[in-house]
Short mmCIF file of C-alpha atoms and ligand atoms in Angstrom, two decimals:
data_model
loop_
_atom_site.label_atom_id
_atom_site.label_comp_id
_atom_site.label_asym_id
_atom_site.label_seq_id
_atom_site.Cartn_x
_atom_site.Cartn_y
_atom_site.Cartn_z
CA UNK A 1006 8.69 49.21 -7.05
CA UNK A 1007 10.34 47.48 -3.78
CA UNK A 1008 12.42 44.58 -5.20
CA UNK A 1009 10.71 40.90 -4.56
CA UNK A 1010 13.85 39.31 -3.61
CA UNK A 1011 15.42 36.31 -5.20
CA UNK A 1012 17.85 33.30 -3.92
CA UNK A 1013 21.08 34.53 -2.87
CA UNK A 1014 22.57 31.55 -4.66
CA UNK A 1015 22.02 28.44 -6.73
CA UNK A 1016 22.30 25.93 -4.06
CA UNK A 1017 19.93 28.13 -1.54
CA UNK A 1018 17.73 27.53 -4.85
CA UNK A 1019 18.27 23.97 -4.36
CA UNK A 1020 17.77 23.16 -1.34
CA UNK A 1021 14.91 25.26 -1.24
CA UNK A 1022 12.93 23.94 -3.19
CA UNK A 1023 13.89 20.17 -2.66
CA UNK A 1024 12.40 21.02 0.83
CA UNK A 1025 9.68 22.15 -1.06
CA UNK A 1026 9.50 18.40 -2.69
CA UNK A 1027 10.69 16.59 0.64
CA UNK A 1028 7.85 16.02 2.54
CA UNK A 1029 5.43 14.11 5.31
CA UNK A 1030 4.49 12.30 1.50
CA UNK A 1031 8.65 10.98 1.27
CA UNK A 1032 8.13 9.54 4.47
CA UNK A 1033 4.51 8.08 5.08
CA UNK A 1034 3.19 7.28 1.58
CA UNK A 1035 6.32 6.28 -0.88
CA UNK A 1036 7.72 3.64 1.13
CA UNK A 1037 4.62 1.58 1.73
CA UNK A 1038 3.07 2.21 -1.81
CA UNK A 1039 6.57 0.24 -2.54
CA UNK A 1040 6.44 -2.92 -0.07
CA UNK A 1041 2.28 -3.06 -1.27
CA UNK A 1042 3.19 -2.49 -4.96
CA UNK A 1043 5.99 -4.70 -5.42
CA UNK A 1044 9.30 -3.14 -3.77
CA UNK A 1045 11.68 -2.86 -6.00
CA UNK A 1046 9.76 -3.19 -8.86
CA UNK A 1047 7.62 -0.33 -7.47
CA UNK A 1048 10.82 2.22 -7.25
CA UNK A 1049 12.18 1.36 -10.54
CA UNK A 1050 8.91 2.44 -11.93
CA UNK A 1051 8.83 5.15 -9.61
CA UNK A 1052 12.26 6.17 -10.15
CA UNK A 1053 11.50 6.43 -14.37
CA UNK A 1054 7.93 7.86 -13.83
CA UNK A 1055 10.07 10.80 -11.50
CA UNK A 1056 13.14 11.60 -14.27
CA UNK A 1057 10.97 10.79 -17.06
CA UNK A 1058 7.62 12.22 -17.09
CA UNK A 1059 7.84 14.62 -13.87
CA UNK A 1060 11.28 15.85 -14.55
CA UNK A 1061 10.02 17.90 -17.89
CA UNK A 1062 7.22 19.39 -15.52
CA UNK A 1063 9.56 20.81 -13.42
CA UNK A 1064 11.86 22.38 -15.49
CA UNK A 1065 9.02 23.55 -17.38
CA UNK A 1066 7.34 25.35 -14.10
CA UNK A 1067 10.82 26.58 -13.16
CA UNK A 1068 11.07 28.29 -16.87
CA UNK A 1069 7.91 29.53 -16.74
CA UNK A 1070 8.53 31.74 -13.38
CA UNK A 1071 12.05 32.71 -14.10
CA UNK A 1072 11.06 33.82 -17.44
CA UNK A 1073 8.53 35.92 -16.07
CA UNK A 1074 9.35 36.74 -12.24
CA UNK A 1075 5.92 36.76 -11.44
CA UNK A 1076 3.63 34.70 -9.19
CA UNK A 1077 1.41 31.88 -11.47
CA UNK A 1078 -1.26 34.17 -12.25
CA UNK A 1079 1.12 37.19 -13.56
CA UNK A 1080 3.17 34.82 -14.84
CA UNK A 1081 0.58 33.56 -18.00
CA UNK A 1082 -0.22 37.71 -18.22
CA UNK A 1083 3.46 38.41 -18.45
CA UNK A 1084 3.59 35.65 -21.39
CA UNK A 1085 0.82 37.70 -22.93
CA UNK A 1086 -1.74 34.91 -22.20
CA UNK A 1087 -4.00 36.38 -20.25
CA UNK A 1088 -7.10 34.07 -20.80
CA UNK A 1089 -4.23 31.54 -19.29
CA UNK A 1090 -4.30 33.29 -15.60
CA UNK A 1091 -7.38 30.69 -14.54
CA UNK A 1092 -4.44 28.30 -14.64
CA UNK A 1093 -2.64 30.13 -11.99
CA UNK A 1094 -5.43 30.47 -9.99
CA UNK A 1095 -6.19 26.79 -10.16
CA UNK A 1096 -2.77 26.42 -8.53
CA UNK A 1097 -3.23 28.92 -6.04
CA UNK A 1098 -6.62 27.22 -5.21
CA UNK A 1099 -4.73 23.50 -4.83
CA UNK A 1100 -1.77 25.62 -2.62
CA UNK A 1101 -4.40 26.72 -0.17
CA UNK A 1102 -6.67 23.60 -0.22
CA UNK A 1103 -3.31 21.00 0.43
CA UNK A 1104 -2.02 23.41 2.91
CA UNK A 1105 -5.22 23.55 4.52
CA UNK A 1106 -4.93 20.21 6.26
CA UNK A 1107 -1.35 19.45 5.48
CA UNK A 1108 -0.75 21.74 8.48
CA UNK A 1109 -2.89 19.91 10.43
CA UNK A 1110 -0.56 16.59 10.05
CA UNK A 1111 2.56 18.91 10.76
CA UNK A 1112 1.11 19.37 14.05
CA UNK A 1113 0.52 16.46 15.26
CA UNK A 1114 4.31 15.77 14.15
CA UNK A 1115 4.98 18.52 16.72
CA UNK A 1116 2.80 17.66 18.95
CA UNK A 1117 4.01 14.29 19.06
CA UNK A 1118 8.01 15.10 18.70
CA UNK A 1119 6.68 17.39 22.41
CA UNK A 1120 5.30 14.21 23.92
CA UNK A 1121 8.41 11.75 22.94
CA UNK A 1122 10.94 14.02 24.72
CA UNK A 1123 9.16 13.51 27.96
CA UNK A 1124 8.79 10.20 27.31
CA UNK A 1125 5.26 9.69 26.77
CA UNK A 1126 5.63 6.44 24.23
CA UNK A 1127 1.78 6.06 25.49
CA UNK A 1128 0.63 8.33 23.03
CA UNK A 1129 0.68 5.34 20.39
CA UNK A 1130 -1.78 3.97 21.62
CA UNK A 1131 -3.97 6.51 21.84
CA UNK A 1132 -3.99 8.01 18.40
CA UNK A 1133 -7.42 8.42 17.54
CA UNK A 1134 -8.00 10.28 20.87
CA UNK A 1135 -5.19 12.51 20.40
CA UNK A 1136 -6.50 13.68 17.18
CA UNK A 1137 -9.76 14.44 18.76
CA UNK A 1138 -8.63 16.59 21.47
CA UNK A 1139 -8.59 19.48 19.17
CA UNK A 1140 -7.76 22.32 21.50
CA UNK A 1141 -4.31 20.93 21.99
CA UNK A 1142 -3.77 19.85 18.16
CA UNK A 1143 -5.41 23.51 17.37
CA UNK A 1144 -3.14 24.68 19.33
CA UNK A 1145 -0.36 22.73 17.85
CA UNK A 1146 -1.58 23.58 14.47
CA UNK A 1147 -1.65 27.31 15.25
CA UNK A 1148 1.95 26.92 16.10
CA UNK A 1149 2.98 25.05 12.93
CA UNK A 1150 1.25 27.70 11.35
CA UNK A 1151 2.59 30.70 13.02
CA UNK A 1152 6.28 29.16 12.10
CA UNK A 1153 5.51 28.85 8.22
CA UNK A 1154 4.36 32.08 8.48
CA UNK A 1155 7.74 33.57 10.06
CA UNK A 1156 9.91 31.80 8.17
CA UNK A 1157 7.82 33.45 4.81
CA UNK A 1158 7.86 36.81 5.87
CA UNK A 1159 11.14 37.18 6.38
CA UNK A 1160 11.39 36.66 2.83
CA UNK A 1161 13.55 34.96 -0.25
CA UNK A 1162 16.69 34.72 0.82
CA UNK A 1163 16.60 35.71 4.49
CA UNK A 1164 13.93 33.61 5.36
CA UNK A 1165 13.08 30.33 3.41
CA UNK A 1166 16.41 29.88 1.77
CA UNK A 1167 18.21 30.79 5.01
CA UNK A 1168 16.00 27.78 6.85
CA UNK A 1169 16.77 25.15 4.08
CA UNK A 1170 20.35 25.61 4.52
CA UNK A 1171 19.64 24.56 8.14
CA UNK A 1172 16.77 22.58 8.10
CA UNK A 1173 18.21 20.38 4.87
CA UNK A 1174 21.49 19.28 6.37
CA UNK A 1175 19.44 18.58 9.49
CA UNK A 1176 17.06 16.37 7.93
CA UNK A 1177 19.63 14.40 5.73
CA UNK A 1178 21.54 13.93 9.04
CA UNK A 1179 19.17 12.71 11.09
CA UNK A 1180 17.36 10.53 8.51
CA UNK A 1181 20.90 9.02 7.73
CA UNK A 1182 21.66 8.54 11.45
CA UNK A 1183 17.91 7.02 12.01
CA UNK A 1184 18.58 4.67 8.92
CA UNK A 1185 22.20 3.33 10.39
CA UNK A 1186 20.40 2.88 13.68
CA UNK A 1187 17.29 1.32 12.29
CA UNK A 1188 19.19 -1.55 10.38
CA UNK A 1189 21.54 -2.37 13.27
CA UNK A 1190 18.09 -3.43 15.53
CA UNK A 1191 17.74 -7.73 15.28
CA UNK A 1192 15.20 -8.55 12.55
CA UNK A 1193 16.50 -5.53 9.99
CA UNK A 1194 17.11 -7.83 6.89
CA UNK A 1195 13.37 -9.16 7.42
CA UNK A 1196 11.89 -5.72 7.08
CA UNK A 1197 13.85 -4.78 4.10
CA UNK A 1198 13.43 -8.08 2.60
CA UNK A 1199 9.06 -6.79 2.94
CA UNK A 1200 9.93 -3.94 1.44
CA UNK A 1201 12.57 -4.16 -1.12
CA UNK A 1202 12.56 -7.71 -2.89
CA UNK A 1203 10.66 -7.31 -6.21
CA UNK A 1204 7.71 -9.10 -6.71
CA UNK A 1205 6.51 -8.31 -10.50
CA UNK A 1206 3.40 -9.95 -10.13
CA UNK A 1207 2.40 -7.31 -7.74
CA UNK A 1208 2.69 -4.49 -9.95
CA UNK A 1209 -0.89 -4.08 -11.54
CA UNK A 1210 -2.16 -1.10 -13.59
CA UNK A 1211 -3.70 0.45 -9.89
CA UNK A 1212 -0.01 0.25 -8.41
CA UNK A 1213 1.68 2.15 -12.17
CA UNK A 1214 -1.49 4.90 -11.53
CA UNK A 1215 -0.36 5.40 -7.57
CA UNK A 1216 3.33 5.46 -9.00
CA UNK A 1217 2.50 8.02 -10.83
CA UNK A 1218 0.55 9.98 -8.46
CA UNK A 1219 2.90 9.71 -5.96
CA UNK A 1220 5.59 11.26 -7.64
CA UNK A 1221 3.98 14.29 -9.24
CA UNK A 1222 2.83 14.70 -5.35
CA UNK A 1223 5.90 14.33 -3.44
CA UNK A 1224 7.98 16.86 -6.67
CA UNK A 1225 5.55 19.64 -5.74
CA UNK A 1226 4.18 19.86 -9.15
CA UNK A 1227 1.14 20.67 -10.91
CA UNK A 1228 -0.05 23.36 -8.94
CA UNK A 1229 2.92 26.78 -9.33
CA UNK A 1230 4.72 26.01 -6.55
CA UNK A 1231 8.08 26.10 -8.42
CA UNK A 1232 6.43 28.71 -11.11
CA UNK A 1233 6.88 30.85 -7.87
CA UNK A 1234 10.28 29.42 -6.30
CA UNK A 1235 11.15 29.82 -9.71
CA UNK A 1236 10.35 33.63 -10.45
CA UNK A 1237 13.44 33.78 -7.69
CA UNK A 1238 15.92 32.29 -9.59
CA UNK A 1239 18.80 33.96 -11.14
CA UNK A 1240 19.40 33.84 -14.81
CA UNK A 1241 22.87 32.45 -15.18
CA UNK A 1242 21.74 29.65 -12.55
CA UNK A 1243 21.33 26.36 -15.00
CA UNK A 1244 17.83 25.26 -14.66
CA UNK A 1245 18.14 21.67 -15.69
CA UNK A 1246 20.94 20.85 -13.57
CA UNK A 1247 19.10 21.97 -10.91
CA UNK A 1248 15.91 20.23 -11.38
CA UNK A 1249 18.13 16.97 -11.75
CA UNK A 1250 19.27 17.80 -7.93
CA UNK A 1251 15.93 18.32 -6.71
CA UNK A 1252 14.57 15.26 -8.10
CA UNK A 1253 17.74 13.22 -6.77
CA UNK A 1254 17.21 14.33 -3.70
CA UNK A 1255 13.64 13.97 -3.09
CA UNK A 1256 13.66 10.24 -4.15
CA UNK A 1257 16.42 9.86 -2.79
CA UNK A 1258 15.23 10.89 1.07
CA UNK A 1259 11.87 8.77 0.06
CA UNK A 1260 14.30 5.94 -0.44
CA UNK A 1261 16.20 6.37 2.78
CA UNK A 1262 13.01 6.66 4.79
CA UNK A 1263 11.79 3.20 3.78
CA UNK A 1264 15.52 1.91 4.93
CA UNK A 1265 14.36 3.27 8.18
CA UNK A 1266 11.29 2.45 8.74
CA UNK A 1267 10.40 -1.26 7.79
CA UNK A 1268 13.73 -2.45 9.87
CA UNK A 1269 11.67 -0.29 12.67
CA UNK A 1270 8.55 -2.26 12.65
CA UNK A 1271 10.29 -5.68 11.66
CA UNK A 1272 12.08 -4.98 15.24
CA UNK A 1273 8.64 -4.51 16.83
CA UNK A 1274 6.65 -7.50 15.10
CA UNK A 1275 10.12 -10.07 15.71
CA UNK A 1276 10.60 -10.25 11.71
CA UNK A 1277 7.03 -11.10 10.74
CA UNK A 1278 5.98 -7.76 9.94
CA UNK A 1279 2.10 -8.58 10.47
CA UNK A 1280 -0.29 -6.34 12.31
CA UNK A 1281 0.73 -3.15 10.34
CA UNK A 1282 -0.73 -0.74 8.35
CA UNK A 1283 0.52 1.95 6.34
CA UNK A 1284 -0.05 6.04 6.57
CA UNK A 1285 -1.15 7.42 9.42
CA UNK A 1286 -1.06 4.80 11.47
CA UNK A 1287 2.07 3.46 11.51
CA UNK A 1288 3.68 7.02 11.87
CA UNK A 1289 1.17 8.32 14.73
CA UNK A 1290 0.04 4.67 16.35
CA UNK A 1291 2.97 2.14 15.47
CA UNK A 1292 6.36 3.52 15.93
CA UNK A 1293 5.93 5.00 19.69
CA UNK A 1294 5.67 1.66 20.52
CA UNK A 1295 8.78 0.87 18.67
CA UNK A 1296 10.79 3.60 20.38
CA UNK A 1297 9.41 2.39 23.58
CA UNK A 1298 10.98 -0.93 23.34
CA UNK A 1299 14.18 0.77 23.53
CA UNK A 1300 14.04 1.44 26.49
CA UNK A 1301 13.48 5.01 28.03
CA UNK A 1302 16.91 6.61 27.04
CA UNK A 1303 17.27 5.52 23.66
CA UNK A 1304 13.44 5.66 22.86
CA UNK A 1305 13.60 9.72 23.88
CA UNK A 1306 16.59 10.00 21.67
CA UNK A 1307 15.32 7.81 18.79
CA UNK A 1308 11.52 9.18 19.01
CA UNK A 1309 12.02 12.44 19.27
CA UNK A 1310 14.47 12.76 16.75
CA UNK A 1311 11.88 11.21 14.02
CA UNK A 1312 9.69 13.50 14.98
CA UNK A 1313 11.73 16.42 14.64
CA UNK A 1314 12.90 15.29 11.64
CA UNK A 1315 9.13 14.79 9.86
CA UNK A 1316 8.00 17.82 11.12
CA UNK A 1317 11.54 19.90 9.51
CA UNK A 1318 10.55 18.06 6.45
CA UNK A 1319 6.78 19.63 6.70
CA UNK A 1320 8.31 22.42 7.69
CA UNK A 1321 10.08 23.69 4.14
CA UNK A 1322 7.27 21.95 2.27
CA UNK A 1323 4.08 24.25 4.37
CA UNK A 1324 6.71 27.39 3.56
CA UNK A 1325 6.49 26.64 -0.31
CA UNK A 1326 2.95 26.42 0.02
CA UNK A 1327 2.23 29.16 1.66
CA UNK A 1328 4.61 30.93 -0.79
CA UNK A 1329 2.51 30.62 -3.56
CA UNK A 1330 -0.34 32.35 -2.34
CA UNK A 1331 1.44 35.12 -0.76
CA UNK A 1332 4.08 35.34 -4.03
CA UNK A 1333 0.22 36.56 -5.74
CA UNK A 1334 -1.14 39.23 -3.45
CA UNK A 1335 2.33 40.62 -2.65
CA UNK A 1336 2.86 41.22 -6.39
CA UNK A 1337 -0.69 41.25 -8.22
CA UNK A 1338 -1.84 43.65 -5.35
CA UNK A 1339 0.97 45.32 -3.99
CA UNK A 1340 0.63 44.76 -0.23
CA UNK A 1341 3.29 44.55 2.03
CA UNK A 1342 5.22 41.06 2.19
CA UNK A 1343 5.02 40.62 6.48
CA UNK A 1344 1.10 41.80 6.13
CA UNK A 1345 0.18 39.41 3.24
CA UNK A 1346 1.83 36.77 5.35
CA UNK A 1347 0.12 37.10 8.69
CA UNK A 1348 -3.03 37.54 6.87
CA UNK A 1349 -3.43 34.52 4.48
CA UNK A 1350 -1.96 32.10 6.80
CA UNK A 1351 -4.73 32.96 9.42
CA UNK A 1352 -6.92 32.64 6.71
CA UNK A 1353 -5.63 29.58 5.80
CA UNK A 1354 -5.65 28.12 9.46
CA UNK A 1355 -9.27 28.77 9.32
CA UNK A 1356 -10.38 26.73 6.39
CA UNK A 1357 -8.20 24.07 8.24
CA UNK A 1358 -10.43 24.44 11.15
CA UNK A 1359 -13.06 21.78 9.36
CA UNK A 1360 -10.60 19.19 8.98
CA UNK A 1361 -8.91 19.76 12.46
CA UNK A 1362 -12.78 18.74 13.20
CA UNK A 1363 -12.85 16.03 10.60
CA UNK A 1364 -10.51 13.47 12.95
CA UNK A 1365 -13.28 11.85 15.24
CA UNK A 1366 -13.82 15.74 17.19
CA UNK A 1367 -17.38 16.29 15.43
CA UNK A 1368 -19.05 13.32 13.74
CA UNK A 1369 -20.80 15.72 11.00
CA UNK A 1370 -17.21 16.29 9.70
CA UNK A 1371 -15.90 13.18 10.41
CA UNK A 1372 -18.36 11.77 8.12
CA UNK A 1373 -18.98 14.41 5.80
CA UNK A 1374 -20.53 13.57 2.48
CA UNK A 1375 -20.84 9.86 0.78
CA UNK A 1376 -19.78 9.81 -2.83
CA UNK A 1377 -22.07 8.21 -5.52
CA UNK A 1378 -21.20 4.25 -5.32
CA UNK A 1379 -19.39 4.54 -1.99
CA UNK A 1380 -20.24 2.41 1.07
CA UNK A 1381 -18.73 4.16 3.77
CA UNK A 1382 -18.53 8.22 4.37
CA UNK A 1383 -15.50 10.54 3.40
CA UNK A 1384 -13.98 12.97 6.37
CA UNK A 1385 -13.88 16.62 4.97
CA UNK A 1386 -10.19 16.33 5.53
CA UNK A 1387 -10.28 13.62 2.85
CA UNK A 1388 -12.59 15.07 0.75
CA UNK A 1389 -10.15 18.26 0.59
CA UNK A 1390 -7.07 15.93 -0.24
CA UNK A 1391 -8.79 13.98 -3.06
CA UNK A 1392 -9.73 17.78 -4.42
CA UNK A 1393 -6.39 19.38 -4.01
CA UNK A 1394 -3.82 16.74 -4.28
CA UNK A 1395 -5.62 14.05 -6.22
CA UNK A 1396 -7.49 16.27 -8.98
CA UNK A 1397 -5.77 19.79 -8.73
CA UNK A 1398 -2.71 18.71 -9.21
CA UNK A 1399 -2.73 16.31 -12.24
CA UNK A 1400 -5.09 18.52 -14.37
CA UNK A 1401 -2.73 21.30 -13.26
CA UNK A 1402 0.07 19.77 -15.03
CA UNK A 1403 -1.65 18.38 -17.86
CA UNK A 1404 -2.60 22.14 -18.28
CA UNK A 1405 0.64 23.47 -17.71
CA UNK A 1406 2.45 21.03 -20.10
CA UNK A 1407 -0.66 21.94 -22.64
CA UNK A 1408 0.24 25.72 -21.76
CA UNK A 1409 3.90 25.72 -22.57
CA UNK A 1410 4.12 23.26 -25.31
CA UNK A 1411 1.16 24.56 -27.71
CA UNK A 1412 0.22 28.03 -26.57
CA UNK A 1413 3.32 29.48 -25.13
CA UNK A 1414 5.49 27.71 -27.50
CA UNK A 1415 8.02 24.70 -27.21
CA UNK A 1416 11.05 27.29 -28.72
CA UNK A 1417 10.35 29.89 -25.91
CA UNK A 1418 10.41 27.23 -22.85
CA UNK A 1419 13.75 25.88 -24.90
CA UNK A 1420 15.20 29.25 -25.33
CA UNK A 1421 14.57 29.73 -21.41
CA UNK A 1422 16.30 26.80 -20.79
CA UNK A 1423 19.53 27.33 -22.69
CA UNK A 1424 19.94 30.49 -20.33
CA UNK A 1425 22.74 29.58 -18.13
CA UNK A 1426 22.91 26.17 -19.77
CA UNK A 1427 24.19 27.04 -23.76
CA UNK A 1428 24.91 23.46 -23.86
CA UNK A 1429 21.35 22.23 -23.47
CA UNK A 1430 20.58 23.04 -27.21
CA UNK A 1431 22.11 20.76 -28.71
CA UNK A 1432 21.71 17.65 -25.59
CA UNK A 1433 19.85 14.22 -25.77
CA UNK A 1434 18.05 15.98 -22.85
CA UNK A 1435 16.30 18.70 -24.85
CA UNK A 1436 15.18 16.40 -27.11
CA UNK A 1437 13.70 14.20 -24.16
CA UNK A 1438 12.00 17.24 -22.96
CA UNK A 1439 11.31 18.59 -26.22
CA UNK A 1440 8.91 15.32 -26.80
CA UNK A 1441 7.90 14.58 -22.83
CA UNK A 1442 6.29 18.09 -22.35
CA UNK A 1443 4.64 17.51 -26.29
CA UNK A 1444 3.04 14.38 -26.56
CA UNK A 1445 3.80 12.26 -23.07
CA UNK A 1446 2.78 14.52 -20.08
CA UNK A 1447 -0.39 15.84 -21.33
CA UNK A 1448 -1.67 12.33 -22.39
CA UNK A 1449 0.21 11.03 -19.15
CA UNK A 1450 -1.43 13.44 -16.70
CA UNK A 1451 -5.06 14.13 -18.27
CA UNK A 1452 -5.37 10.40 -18.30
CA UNK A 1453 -4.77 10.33 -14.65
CA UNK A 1454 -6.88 13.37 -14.02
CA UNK A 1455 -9.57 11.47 -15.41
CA UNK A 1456 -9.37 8.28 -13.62
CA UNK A 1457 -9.06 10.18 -10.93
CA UNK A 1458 -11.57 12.26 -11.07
CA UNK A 1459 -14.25 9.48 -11.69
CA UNK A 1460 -12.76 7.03 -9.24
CA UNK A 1461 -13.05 8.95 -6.56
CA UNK A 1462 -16.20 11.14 -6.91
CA UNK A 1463 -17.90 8.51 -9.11
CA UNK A 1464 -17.07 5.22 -7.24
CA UNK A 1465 -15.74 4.84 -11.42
CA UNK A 1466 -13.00 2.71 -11.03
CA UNK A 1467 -11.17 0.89 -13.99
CA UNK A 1468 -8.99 -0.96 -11.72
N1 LIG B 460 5.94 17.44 -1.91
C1 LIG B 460 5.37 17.56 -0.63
C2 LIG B 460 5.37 16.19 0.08
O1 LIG B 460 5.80 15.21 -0.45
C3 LIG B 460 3.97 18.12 -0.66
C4 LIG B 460 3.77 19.32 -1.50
C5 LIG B 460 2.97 19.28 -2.63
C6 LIG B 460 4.41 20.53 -1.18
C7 LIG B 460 2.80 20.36 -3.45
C8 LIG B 460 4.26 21.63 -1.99
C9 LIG B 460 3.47 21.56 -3.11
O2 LIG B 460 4.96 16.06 1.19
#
C-alpha cells in the first residue's frame, strides 16, 4: 500500500495544526464575545475553559489518530470498535457542513483583501450588496476553494505542513505589526479600556455557555479534525507538549486580534466606541472605513494587510477541513490522494452554493425556514452553522470523551500518551486528564449539546 505520508517534523505538526485552530473565529467572534461578556473576566474564563476542559479533548483526538493512523471512521475500526465508526462519520458530516460556508467567508476575505489594494475603502459601505453579487463572490469562493484544494493534494508534509511554515510566521507577523500599529492611532487606551477592563457583573450563565462554545470552536475539536492531523504524527513526537503549543497559540492570536481591533474602531468612533457591532459587520462594513481614514497610502498598506492576514488564517483552517474528508476516501477507499481532492472539494463548493445564495442573492434562502418560537427567519447559511458548529461539534466531543474514557479505555489513551512523553505517567497532568476526559467533558459538553440543541431549534432557552 502507497504510504499516507506523515509530518516531516514535530513543529510542522505544530504549526499545522494550530492553523488548523487559528481561524476567521480568533479574529471575528473571541474578541467581541470578550468586550460583551465582561473583558477580562471573559478571557480568564475563556483561558481555563481552553487548558482545562478543551485541552483533554485534544490530546485525546490526537491519541486516538496516532494510535491508529487512520482517518475518524477507520480509526474506531482499528480500535476494534466498529459500532463506534458513526462517530467518525458524524465528524466527517460537521467537516463538510462548516466548510461548506466557511469558504464562503474566506472569500469575501479575498475578495475584499483584492479591493483594498486598489484602494476601494468604498466597499464598507456596501457590504450587503457585495455579498449579493454572487458571481463575483462565487467566483471568489471558487478560488478559495481551488487553493485549499492545492495546498491538500500536495499532501502531508509537502503541502499543508510546508504552507504553515509560511503562512504561520506570516500571520503572527502581520497580526503583531497590525497590533503595534493599531495602539499607536489617538484614542487606543479607550478601545482597550471597552474591551479589556473586567466587569464581573457582566458575566452571566449565557456569556460561561458562549465561553465555552467558543473555545471548543476556535481548537478545532469535536468533529476528527486532529483524529486525522493526528494519524500523521510521529511516535516519539510528545503529544501533550504539543497540544499545550497549539492551545497557546490559538488563544494567544485570539488575544492579539482584540489588541488590534478595538484600538481600530476606538480611532474611527473618537474613543466612544458607539455605533458598532460585532461579527460580520465590523470585519466586512466597519474597518474599510477605518483604513480609509488613513489616508490612501497607509489605508492600502494597513487594509490589505488585514485582509491578507484573515484570509492566511482561513486558509490553514479550510485545509484541515478539507483534510478530514479526503484523509477517509483516500484510505477507507483507496483512491488516489490528487483525485479525492479535486473531487470532494467541488463537491463541497456545491453544497456551499445555497449559502453563497443565503446573503440577500435569493430571498427563499435568505430566509429559509423559521424555527418553532422564533420571530424572525434563519438564512440556510445559518441554519448550516447552528447544525455543524453549534450541535456537531459539542455532541462530537461529548461522544469522543464518552468513546475513549469508557469504551476504548482510560489506560489505552494513557498508554498512548506516555509514547514519546515517559514522564507523563507519573505528572499532575495525567491525573488532570485522567479525571477531565472521565467525569468533566462528557457532563461539560452533553450539557451544552443540549442547551444547544433546544435553544436554537426549539426557541428553548434557559438563559
Ligand atoms: N478553529 C477554526 C476557527 O476558529 C475553525 C475550525 C473548526 C477549523 C473546526 C477546523 C475544524 O476559525
Amino acid at each position: 500500500m502507497a504510504s499516507r505520508g506523515n509530518f516531516s517534523s514535530k513543529l510542522g505538526f505544530i504549526l499545522a495544526a494550530a492553523g488548523s485552530a487559528v481561524g476567521l473565529g480568533n479574529i471575528w467572534k473571541f474578541p467581541f464575545e470578550a468586550a460583551d461578556g465582561g473583558g477580562a473576566a471573559f478571557v480568564l474564563i475563556y483561558l481555563v475553559f481552553a487548558f482545562i476542559l478543551c485541552f483533554p479533548v485534544m490530546v485525546t483526538e490526537i491519541a486516538i489518530g496516532r494510535k491508529t493512523q487512520k482517518n475518524p471512521v477507520g480509526a474506531y475500526k482499528a480500535l476494534g470498535f466498529k459500532q463506534w465508526q458513526f462517530l467518525g462519520i458524524l465528524g466527517i458530516c460537521s467537516g463538510v457542513l462548516i466548510l461548506s460556508f466557511y469558504n464562503i467567508v474566506a472569500g469575501w476575505a479575498i475578495g475584499y483583501f483584492l479591493e483594498m489594494i486598489q484602494g476601494n475603502f468604498e466597499i464598507g459601505n456596501n457590504f450587503s450588496t457585495y455579498t449579493a453579487q454572487i458571481w463575483k463572490v462565487g467566483l471568489y469562493g471558487a478560488l478559495f476553494m481551488a487553493i485549499t484544494a492545492f495546498t491538500v493534494s500536495k499532501g502531508i508534509s509537502g503541502g499543508i505542513e510546508r504552507a504553515a511554515k509560511f503562512l504561520m510566521p506570516s500571520l503572527l507577523l502581520m497580526i503583531i505589526g497590525l497590533t503595534f500599529y493599531a495602539m499607536s492611532l489617538p484614542n487606543a487606551s479607550a478601545g482597550i479600556a471597552y474591551y479589556l477592563v473586567p466587569e464581573f457583573s457582566e458575566v452571566t450563565f449565557e456569556v460561561v455557555y458562549n465561553a465555552l462554545g467558543q473555545a471548543f470552536f476556535s481548537l478545532s475539536l469535536g468533529m476528527g479534525a486532529l483524529i486525522t492531523y493526528g494519524s500523521y504524527v510521529s511516535k516519539n513526537d510528545n503529544i501533550i507538549n504539543s497540544a499545550a503549543w497549539i492551545t497557546v497559540t490559538d488563544v494567544g492570536i485570539a488575544f492579539l486580534a482584540g489588541l488590534m481591533m478595538f484600538p481600530f474602531v476606538s480611532y474611527l468612533t473618537n474613543g466612544t466606541m458607539e455605533n458598532f457591532t460585532g461579527g460580520p459587520g465590523l470585519i466586512f462594513a466597519t474597518l474599510p472605513g477605518v483604513f480609509r481614514s488613513l489616508g490612501e497610502t497607509l489605508g492600502i498598506i494597513v487594509g490589505s494587510t488585514f485582509f491578507l492576514l484573515l484570509s492566511f488564517a482561513a486558509l490553514t483552517s479550510t485545509v484541515s477541513l478539507l483534510e478530514v474528508p479526503v484523509t477517509y476516501v483516500v484510505d477507507e477507499l483507496k483512491i488516489s490522494r490528487k483525485r479525492t481532492v479535486w473531487i470532494v472539494a467541488g463537491l463541497i463548493f456545491l453544497l456551499g452554493v445555497p449559502s453563497l445564495l443565503s446573503n440577500g442573492y435569493s430571498g427563499f434562502f435568505t430566509n429559509f425556514v423559521t424555527y418553532f418560537g422564533a420571530i424572525s427567519p434563519t438564512s440556510f447559511m445559518t441554519l448550516i452553522e447552528h447544525i455543524g458548529n453549534d450541535t456537531f461539534l459539542p455532541l462530537g466531543g461529548f461522544l469522543i470523551t464518552i468513546f475513549a474514557a469508557y469504551v476504548w479505555k482510560k489506560n489505552n489513551l494513557i498508554e498512548e500518551l506516555v509514547q514519546g512523553n515517559e514522564q507523563f505517567r507519573n505528572s499532575w497532568v495525567r491525573k488532570h486528564i485522567d479525571f477531565t476526559v472521565s467525569y468533566l467533558c462528557p457532563l461539560m459538553l452533553g450539557f451544552i449539546f443540549i442547551l444547544t440543541f433546544l435553544d436554537r431549534f426549539f426557541g428553548i432557552s434557559v438563559f
